[in-house]
PDB file of C-alpha atoms and ligand atoms in Angstrom:
ATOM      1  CA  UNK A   1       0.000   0.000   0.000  1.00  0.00           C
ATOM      2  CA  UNK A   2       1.428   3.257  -0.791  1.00  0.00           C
ATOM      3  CA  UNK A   3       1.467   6.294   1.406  1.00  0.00           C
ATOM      4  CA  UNK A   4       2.009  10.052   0.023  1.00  0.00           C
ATOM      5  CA  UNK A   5       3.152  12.893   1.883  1.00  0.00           C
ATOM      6  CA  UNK A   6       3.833  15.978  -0.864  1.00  0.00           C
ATOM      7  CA  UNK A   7       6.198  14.547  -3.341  1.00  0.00           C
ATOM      8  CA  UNK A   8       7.316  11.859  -1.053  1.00  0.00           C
ATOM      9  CA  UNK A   9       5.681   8.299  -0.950  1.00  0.00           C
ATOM     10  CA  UNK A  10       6.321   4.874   1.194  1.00  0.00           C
ATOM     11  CA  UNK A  11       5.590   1.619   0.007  1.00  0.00           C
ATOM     12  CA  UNK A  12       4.061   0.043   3.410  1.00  0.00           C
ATOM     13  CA  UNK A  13       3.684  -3.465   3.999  1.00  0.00           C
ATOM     14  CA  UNK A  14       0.020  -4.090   5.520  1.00  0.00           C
ATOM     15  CA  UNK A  15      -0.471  -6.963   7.992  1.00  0.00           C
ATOM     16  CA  UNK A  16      -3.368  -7.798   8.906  1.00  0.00           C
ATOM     17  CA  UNK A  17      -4.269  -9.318  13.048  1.00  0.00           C
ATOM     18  CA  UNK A  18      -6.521 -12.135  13.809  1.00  0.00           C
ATOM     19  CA  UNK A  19      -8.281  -9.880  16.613  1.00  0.00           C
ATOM     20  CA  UNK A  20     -11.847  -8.691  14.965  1.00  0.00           C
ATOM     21  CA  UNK A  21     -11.650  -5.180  16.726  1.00  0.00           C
ATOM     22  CA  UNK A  22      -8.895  -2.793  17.894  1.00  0.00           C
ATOM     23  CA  UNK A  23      -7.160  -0.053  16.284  1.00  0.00           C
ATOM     24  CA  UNK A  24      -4.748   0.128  13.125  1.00  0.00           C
ATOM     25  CA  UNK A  25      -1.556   0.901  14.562  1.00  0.00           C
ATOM     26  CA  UNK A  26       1.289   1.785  12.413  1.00  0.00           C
ATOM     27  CA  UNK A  27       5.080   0.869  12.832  1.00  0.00           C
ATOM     28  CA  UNK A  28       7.669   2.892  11.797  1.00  0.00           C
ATOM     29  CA  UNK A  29      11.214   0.597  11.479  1.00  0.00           C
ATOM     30  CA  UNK A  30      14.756   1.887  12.264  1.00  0.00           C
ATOM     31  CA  UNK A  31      15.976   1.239   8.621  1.00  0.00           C
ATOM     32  CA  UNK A  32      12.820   3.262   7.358  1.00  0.00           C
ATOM     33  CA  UNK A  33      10.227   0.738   6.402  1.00  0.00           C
ATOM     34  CA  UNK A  34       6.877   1.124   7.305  1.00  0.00           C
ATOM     35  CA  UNK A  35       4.276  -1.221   8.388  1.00  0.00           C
ATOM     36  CA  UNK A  36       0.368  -1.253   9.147  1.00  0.00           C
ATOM     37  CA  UNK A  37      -1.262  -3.415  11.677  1.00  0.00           C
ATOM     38  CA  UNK A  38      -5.031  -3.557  10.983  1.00  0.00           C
ATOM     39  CA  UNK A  39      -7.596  -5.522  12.424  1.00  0.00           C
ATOM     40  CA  UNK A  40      -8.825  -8.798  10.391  1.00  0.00           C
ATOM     41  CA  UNK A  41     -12.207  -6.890  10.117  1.00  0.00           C
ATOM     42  CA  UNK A  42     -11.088  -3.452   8.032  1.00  0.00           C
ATOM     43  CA  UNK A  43     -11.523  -2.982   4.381  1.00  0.00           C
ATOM     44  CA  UNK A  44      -8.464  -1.722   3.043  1.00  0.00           C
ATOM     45  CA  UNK A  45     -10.197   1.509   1.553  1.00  0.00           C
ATOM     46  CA  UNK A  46     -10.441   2.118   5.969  1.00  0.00           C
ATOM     47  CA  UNK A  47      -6.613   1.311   6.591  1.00  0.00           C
ATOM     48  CA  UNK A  48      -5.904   3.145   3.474  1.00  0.00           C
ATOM     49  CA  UNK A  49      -7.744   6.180   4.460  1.00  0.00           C
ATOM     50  CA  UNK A  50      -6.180   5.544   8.086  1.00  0.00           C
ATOM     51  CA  UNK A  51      -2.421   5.391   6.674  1.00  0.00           C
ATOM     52  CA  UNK A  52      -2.926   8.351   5.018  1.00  0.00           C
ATOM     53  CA  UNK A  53      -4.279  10.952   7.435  1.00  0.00           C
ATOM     54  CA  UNK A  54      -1.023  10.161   9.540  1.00  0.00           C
ATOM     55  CA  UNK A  55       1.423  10.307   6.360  1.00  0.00           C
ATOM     56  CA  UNK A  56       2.791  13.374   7.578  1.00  0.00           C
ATOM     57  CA  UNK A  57       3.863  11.587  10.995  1.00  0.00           C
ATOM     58  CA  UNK A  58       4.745   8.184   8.905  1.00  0.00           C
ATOM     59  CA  UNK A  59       7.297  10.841   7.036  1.00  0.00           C
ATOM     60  CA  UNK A  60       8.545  12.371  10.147  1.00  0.00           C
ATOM     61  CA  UNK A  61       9.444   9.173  11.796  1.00  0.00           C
ATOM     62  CA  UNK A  62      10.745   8.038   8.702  1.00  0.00           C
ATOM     63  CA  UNK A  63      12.826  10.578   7.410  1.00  0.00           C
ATOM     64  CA  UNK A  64      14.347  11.218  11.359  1.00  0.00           C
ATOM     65  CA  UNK A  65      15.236   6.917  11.248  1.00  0.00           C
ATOM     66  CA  UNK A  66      17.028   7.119   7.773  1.00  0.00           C
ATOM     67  CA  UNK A  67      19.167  10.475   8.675  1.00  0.00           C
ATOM     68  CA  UNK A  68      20.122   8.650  11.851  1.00  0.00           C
ATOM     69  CA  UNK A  69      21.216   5.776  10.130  1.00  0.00           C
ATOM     70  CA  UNK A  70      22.952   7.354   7.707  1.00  0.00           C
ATOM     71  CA  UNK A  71      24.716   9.192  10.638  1.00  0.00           C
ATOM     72  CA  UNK A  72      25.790   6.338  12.188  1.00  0.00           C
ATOM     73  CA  UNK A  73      26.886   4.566   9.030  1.00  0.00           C
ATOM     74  CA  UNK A  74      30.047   6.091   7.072  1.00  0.00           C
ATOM     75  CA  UNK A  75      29.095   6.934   3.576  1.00  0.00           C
ATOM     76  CA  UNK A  76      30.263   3.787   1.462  1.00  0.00           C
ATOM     77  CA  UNK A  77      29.382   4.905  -2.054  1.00  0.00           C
ATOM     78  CA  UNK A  78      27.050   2.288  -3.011  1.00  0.00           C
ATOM     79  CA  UNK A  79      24.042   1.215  -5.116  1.00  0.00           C
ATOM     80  CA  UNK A  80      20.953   1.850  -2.667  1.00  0.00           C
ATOM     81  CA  UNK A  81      22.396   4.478  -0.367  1.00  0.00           C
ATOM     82  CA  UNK A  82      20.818   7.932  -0.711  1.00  0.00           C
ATOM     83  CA  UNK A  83      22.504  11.102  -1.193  1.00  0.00           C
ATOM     84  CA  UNK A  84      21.127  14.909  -0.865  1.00  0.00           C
ATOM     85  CA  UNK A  85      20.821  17.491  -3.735  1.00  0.00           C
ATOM     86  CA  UNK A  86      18.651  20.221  -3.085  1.00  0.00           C
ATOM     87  CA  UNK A  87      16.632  18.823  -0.269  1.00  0.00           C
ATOM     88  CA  UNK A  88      15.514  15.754  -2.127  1.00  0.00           C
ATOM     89  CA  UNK A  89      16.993  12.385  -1.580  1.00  0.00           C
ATOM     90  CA  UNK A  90      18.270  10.527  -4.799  1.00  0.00           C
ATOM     91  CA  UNK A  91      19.114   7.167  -4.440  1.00  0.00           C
ATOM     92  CA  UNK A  92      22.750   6.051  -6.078  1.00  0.00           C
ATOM     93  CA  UNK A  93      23.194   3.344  -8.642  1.00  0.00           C
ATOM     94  CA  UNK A  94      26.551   2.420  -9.606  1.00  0.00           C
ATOM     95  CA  UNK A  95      27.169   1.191 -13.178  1.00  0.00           C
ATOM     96  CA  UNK A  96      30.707  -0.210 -13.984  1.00  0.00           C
ATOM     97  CA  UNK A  97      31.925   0.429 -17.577  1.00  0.00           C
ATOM     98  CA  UNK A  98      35.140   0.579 -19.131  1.00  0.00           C
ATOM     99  CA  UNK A  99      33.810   1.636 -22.267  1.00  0.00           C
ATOM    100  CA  UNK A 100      30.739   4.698 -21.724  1.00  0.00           C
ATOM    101  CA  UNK A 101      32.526   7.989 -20.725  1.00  0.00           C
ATOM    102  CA  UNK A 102      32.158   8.617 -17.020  1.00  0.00           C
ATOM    103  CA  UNK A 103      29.524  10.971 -15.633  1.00  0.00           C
ATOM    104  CA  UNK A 104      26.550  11.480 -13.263  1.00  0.00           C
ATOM    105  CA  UNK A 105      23.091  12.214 -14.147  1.00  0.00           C
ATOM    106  CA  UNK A 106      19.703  12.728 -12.127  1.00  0.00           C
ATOM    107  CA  UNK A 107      17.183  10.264 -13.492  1.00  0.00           C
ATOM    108  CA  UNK A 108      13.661   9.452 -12.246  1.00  0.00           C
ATOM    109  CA  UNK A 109      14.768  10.652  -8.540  1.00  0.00           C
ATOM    110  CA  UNK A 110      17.811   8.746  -9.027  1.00  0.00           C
ATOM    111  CA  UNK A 111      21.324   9.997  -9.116  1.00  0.00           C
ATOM    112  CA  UNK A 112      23.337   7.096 -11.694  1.00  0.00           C
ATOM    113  CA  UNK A 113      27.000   7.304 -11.568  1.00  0.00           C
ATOM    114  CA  UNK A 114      29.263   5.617 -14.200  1.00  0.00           C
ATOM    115  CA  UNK A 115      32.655   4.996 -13.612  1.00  0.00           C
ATOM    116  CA  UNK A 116      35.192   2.993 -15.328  1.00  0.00           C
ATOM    117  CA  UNK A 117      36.104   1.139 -12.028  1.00  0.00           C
ATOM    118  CA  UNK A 118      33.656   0.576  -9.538  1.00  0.00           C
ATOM    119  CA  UNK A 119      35.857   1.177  -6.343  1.00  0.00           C
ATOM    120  CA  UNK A 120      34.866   3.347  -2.831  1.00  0.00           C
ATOM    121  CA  UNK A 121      37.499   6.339  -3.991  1.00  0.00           C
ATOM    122  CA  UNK A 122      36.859   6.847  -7.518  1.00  0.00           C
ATOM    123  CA  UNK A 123      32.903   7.126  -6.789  1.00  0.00           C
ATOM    124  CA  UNK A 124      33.495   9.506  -4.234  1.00  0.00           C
ATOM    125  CA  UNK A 125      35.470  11.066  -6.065  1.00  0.00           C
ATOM    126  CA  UNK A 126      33.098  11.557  -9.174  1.00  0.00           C
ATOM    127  CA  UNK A 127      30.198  12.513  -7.344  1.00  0.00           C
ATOM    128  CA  UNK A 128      32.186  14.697  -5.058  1.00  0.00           C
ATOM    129  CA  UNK A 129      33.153  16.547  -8.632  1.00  0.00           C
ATOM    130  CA  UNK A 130      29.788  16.556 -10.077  1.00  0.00           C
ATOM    131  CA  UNK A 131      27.960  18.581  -6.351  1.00  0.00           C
ATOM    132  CA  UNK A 132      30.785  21.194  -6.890  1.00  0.00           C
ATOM    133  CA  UNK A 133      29.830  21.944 -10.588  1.00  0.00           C
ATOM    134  CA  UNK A 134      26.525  21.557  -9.702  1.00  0.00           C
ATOM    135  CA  UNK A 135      27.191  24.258  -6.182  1.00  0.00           C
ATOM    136  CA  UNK A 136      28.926  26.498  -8.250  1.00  0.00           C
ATOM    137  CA  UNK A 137      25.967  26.524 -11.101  1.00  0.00           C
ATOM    138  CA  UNK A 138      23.015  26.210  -8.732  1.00  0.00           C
ATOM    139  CA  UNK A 139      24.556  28.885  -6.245  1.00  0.00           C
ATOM    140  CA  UNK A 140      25.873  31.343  -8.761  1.00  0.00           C
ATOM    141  CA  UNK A 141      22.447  31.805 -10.585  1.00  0.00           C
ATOM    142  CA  UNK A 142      20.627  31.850  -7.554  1.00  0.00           C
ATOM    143  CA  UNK A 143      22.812  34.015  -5.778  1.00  0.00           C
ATOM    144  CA  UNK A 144      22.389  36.606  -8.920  1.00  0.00           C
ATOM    145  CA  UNK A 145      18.309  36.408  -8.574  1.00  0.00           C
ATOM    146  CA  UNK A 146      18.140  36.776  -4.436  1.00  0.00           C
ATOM    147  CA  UNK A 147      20.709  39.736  -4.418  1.00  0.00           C
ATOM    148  CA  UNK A 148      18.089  41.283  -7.039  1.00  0.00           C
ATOM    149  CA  UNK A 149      15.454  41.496  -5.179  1.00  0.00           C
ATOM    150  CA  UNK A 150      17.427  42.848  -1.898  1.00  0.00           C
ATOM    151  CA  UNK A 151      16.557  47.006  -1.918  1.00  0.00           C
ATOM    152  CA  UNK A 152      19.724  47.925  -0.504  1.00  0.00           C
ATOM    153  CA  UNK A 153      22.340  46.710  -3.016  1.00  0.00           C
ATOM    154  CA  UNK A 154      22.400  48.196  -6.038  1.00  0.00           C
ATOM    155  CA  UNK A 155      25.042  45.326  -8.266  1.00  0.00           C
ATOM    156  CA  UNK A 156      26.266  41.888  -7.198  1.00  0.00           C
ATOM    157  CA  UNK A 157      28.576  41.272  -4.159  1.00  0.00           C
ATOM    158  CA  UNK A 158      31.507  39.096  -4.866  1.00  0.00           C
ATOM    159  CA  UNK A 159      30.780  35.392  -4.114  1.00  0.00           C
ATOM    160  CA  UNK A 160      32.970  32.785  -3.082  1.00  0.00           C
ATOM    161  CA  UNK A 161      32.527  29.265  -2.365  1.00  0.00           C
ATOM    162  CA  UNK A 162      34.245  27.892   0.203  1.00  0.00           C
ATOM    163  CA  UNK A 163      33.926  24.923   2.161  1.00  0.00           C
ATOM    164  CA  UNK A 164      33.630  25.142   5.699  1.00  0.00           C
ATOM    165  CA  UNK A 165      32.937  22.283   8.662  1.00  0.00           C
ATOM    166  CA  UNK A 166      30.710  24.304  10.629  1.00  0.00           C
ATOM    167  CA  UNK A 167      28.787  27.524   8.611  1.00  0.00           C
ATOM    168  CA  UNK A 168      26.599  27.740   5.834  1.00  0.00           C
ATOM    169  CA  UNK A 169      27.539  31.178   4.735  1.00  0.00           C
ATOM    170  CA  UNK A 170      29.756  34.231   5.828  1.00  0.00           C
ATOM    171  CA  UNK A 171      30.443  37.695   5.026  1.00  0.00           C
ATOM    172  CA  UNK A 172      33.777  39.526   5.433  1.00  0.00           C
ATOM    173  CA  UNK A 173      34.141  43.033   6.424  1.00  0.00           C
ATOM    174  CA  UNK A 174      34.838  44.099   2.444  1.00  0.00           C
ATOM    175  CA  UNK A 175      31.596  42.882   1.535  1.00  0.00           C
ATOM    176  CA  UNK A 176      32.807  39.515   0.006  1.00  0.00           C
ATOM    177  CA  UNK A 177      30.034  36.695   0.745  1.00  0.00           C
ATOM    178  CA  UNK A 178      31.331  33.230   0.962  1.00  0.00           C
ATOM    179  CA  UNK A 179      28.975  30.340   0.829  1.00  0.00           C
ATOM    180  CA  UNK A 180      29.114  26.601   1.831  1.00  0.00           C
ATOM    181  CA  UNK A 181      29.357  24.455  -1.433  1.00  0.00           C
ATOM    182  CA  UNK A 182      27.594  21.692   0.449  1.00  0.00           C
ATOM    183  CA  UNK A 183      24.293  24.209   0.509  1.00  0.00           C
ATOM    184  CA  UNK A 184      23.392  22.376  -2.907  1.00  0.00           C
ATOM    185  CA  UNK A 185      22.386  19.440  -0.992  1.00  0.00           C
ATOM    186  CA  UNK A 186      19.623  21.165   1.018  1.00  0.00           C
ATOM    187  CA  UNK A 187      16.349  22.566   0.075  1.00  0.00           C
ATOM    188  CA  UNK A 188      15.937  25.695  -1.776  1.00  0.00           C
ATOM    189  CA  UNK A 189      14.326  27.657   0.076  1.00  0.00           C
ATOM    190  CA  UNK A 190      17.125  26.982   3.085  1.00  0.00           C
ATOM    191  CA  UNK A 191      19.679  27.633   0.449  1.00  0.00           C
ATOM    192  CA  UNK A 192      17.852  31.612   0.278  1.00  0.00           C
ATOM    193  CA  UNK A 193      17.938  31.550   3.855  1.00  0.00           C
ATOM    194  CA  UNK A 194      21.960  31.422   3.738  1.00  0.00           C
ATOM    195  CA  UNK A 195      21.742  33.900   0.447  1.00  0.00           C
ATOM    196  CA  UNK A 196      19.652  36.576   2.587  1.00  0.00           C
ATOM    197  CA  UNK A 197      21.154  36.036   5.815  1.00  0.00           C
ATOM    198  CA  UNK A 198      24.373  36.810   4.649  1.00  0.00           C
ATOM    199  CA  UNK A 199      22.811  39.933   2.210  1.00  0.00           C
ATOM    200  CA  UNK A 200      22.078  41.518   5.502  1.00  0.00           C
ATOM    201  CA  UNK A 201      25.007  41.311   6.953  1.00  0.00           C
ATOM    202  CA  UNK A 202      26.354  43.974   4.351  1.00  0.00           C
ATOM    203  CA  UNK A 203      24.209  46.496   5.985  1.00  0.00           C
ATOM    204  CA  UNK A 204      25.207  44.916   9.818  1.00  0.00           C
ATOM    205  CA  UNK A 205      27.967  43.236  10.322  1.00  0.00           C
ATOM    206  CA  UNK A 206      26.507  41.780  13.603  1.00  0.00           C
ATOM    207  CA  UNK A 207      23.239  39.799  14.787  1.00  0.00           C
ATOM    208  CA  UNK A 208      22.038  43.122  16.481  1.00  0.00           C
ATOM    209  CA  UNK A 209      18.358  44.267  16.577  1.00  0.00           C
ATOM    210  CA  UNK A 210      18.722  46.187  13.713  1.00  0.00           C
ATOM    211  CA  UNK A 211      20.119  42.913  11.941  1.00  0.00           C
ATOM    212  CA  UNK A 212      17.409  40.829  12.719  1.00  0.00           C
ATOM    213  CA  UNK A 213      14.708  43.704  11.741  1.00  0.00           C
ATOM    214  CA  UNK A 214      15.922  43.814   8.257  1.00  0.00           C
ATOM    215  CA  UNK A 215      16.033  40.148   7.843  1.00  0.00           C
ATOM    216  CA  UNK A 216      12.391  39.998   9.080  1.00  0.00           C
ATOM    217  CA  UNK A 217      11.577  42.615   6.756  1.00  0.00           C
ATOM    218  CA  UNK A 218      12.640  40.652   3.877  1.00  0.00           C
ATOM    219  CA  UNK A 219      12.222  36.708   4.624  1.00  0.00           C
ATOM    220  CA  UNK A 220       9.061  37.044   6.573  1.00  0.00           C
ATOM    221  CA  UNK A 221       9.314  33.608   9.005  1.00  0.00           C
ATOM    222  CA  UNK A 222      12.638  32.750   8.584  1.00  0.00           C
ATOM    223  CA  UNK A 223      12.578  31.161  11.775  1.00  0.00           C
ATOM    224  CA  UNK A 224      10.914  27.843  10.506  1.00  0.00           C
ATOM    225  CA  UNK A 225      13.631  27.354   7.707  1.00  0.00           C
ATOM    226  CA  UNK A 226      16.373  27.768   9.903  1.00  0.00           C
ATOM    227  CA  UNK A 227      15.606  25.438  11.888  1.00  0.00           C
ATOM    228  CA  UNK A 228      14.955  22.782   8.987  1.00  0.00           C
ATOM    229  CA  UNK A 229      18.371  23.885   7.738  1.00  0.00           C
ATOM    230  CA  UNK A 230      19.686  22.899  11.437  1.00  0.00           C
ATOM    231  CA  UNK A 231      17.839  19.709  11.780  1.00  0.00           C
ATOM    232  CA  UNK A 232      20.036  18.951   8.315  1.00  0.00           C
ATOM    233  CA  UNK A 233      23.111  20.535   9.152  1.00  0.00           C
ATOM    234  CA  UNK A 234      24.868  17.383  11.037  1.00  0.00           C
ATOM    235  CA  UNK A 235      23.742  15.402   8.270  1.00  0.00           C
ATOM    236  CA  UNK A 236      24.209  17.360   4.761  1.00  0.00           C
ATOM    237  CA  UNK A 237      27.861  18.232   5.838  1.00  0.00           C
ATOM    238  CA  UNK A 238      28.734  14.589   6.933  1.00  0.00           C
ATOM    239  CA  UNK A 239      27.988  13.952   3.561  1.00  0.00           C
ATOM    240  CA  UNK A 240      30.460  16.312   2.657  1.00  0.00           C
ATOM    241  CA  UNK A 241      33.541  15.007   3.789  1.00  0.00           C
TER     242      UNK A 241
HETATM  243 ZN1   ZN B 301      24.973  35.914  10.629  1.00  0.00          ZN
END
């Protein structure tokens, strides 16, 4: 039985009790598989309809189990493990060939990687390659539109990507902004965050009042994607080693 949750849906396996009454109870497993444990007497148009009004809980628990396995696990650069680009999560496939050119591509929600030799270093490697062209296209062009729309600049600051363990973004006193290549593997709208964040900061160079006021001025409740950028912070520059 499938589950959907905006652009995201689960594959759940249903099981179905001897016991005639009770509730459907859903179980959410620590390597991300869902199940739903429904009475013998419910039609499957009730567990359905049951699964679904809790899909945004199924994807919670879900989502929270697979980032902390993935934590836990060192990335190994395999078929079937899932990598970040711009919020979504692609699963990898690894195809081995000595005679197709190497490359990446996004397909159907999954990110294929061809290499001549399989091995842990030279995937890493290649994908590793393929988020920084992608950072530096992604970022660049987005960096161009947000700094449009900001009132109080009147041309492009400098940008700069830089990679950094523990920040997203940062501006120097001469107005150059640096930002974190590994932004391309979170959502959008977290990656505008960063972009608008660090806009501000060429008006105040600290988090005063005044900082905050202009922020709020321009990325009404910015509060809420800051801390979805958080909750992915550990996780999105793990991947980034
Ligand atoms: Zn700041």
């Amino acid at each position: 039985m499938i589950v959907r949750y905006g652009d995201q849906e689960v594959s759940c396996l249903v099981r179905q009790t001897a016991a005639v009454t009770g509730r459907i109870r859903i179980h959410v497993y620590p390597n991300g598989d869902v199940e739903i444990e429904a009475p013998a007497n419910k039609q499957s148009n009730e567990i359905r309809a049951a699964a679904q009004r809790r899909a945004r809980w199924i994807f919670q628990h879900r989502n929270a189990a697979i980032s902390a396995r993935q934590l836990a696990t060192p990335r190994e650069y395999v078929s079937g493990e899932t990598h970040f680009y711009l919020g979504r999560r692609y699963k990898l496939l690894v195809y081995e060939s000595s005679t197709k050119p190497s490359e990446v591509k996004l397909l159907r929600g999954k990110l294929e990687i061809t290499v001549p030799v399989a091995d842990r270093a030279a995937i890493k490697r290649r994908l590793n390659s393929w988020y920084s062209v992608r950072a530096a296209e992604y970022l660049n062009t987005r960096f161009s539109e947000v700094t449009e729309r900001v009132s109080w600049l009147d041309r492009r600051p400098p940008l700069k990507l830089m990679r950094m363990k523990t920040q997203w973004g940062s501006c120097s006193p001469n107005g150059v902004i640096y930002l974190n290549p590994a932004l391309v593997r979170a959502p959008r709208h977290c990656i505008e965050y960063v972009m608008v964040h660090e806009l501000c900061h060429m008006v105040e160079h600290n988090h005063s009042r005044r900082f905050f006021d202009l922020l709020d001025a321009q990325l009404p409740g910015w509060q809420t994607t800051k801390r979805e950028l958080d909750s992915l912070a550990e996780l999105i520059l793990a991947g980034n080693d």
